[in-house]
XYZ file of N, CA and C in Angstrom:
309
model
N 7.421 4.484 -12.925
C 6.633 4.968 -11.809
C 5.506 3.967 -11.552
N 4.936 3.715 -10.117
C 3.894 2.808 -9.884
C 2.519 3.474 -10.124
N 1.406 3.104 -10.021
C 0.531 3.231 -10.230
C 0.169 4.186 -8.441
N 0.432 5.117 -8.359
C 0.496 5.893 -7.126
C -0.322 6.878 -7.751
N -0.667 7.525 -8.725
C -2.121 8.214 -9.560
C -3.273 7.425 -9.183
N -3.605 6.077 -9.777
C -4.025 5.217 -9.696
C -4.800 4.957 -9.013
N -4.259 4.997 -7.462
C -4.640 4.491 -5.869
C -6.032 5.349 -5.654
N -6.987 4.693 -5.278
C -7.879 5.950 -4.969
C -9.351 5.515 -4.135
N -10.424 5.409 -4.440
C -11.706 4.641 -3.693
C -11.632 3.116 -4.222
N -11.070 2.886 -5.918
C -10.989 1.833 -6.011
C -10.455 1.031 -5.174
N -8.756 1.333 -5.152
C -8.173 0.262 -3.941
C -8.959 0.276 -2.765
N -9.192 1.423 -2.482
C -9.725 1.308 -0.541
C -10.477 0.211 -0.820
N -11.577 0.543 -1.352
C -12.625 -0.576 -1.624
C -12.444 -1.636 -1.461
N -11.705 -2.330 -2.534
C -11.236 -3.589 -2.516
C -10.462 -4.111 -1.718
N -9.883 -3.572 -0.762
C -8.822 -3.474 0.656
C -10.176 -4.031 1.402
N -11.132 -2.944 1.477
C -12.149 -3.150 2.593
C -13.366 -4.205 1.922
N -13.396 -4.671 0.738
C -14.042 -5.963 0.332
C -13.461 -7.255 1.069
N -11.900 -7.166 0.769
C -11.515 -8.472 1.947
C -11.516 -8.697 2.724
N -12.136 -7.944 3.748
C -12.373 -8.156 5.363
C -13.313 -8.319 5.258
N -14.954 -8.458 4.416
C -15.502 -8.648 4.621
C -15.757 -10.132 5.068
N -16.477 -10.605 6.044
C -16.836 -11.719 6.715
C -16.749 -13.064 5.377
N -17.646 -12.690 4.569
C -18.093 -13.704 3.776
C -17.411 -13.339 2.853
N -16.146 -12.749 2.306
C -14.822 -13.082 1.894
C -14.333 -13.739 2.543
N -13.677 -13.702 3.533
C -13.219 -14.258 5.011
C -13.056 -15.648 4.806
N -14.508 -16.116 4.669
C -14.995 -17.726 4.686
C -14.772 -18.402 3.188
N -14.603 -17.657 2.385
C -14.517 -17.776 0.764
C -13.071 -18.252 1.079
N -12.194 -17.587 1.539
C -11.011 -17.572 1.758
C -10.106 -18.895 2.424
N -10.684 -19.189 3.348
C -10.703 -20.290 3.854
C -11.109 -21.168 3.793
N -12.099 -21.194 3.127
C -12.910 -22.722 2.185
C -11.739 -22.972 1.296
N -11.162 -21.889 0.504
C -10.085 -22.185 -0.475
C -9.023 -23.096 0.062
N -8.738 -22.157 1.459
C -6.996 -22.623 1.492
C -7.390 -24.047 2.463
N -8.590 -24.531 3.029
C -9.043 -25.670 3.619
C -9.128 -26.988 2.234
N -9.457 -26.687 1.329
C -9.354 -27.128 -0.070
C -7.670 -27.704 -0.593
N -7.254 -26.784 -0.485
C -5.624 -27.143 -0.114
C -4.748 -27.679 0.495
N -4.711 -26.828 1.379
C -4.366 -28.074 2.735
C -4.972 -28.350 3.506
N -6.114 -28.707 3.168
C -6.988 -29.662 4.355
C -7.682 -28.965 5.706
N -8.710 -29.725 6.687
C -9.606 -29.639 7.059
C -8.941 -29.090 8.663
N -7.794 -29.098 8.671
C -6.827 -28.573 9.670
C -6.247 -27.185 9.717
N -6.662 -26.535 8.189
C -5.887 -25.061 8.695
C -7.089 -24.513 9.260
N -7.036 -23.617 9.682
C -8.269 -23.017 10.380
C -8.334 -21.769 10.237
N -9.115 -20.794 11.088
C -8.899 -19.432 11.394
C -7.821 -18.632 11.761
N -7.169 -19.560 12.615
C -5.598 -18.800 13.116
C -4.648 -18.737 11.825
N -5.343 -19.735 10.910
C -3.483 -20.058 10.067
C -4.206 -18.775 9.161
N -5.420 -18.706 8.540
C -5.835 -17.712 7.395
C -5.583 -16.119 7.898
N -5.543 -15.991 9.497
C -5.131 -15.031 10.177
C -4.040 -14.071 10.113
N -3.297 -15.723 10.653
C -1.592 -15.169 10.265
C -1.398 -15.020 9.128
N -1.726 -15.375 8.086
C -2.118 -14.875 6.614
C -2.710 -13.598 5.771
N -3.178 -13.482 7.191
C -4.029 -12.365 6.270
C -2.801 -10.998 7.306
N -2.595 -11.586 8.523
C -1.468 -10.446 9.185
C -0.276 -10.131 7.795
N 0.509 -11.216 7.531
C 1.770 -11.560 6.554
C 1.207 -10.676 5.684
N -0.013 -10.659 5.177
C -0.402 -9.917 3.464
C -0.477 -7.978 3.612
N -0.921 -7.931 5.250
C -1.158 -6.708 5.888
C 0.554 -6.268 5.790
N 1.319 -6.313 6.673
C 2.522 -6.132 6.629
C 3.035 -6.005 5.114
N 3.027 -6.973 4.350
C 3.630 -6.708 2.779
C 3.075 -5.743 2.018
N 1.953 -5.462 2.445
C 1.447 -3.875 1.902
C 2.178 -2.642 2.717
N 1.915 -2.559 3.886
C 2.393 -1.820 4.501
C 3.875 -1.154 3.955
N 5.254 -2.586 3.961
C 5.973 -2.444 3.810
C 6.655 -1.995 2.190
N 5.698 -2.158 1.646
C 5.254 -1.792 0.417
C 4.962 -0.470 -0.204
N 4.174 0.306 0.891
C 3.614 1.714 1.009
C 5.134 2.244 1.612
N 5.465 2.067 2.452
C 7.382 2.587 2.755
C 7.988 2.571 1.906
N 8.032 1.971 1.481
C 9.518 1.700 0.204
C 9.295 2.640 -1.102
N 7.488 2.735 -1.434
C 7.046 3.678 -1.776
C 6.899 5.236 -1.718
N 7.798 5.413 -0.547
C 7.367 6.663 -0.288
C 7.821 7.926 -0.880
N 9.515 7.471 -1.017
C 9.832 8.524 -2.075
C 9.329 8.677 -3.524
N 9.114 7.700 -4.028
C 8.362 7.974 -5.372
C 7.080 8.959 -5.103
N 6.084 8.153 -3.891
C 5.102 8.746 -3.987
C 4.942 10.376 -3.492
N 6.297 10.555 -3.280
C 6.352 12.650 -2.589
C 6.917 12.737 -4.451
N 7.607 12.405 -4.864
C 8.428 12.794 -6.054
C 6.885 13.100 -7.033
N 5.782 12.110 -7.167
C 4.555 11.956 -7.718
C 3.972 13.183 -7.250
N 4.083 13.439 -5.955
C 2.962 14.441 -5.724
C 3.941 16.006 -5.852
N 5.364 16.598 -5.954
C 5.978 17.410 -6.106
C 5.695 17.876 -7.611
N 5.722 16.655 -8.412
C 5.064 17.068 -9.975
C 4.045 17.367 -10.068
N 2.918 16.889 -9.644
C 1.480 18.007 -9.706
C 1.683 18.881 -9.103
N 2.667 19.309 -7.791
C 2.162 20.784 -7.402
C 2.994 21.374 -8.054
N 4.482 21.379 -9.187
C 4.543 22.130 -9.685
C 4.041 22.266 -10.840
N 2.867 21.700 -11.261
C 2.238 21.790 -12.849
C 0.974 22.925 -12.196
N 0.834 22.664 -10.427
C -0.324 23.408 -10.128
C -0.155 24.941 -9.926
N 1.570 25.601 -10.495
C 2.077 26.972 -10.132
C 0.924 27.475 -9.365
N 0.720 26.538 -7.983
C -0.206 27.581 -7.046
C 0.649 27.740 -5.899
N 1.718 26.562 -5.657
C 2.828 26.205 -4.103
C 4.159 25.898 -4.747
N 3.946 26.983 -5.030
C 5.997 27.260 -5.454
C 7.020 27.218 -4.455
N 6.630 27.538 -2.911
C 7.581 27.195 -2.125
C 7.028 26.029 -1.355
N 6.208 25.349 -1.612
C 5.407 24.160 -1.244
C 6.482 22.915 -2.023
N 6.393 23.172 -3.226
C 7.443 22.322 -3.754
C 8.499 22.178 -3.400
N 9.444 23.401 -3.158
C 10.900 23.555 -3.001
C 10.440 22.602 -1.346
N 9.662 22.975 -0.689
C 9.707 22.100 0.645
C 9.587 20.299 0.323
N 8.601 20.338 -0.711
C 8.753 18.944 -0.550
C 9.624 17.978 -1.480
N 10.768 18.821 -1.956
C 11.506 18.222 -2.878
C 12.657 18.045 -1.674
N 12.838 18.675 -0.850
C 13.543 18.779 0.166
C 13.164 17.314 0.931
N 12.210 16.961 1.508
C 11.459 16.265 1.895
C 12.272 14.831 1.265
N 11.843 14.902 0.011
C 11.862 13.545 -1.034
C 13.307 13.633 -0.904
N 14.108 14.378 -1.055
C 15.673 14.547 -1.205
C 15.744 13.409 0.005
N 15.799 13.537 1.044
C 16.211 13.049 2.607
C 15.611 11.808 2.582
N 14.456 11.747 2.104
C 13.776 10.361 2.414
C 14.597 9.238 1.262
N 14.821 9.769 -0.451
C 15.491 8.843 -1.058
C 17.064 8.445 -0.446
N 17.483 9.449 0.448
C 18.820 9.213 1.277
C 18.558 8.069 2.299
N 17.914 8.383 2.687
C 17.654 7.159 3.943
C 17.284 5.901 3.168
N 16.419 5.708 2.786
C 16.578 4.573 1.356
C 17.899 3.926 1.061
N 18.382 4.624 0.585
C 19.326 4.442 0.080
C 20.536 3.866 1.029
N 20.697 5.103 2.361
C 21.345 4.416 3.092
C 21.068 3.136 3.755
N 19.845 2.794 3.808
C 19.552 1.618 4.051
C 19.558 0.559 3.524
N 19.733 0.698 1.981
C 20.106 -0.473 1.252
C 21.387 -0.770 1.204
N 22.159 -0.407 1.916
C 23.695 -0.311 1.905
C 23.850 -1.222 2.866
């Protein structure tokens, strides 16, 4: 299982530390360091789009685990007994589509 417990103000945080401006420029001093005095704002851009998307696509692929994650606390929480049966239902269909899609 991933670290989907885990996820919480920490990540946001640090999600929303890298947009900060003067990360930003940290960032691009680096990759200007690298390849030179020619990449600019657009290339660290499209970079930082590419890194957006691989999370994103990341959080999808995630998704059945992360209903399967949250179906086990609500049945440890015997408060949504038919809350579960709904979202096991849920996770059922979504690991199908998965699945059919890796096909």
């Amino acid at each position: 299982m991933s670290g989907w417990c885990l996820f919480g103000d920490e990540k946001r945080e640090a999600f929303e530390r890298d947009l900060k401006p003067e990360y930003l420029l940290d960032d691009l001093r680096s990759y200007q360091r690298v390849f030179g005095e020619e990449f600019g704002l657009k290339e660290l851009l499209t970079i930082e789009d590419l890194r957006v998307k691989a999370l994103i696509a990341e959080a999808i692929n995630n998704v059945p685990e992360f209903l399967l994650d949250q179906i086990g606390k609500a049945r440890n929480s015997y408060e949504f007994p038919s809350l579960v049966r709904e979202l096991e239902r849920i996770a059922d269909v979504m690991e199908e589509v998965v699945e059919g899609e890796g096909e």
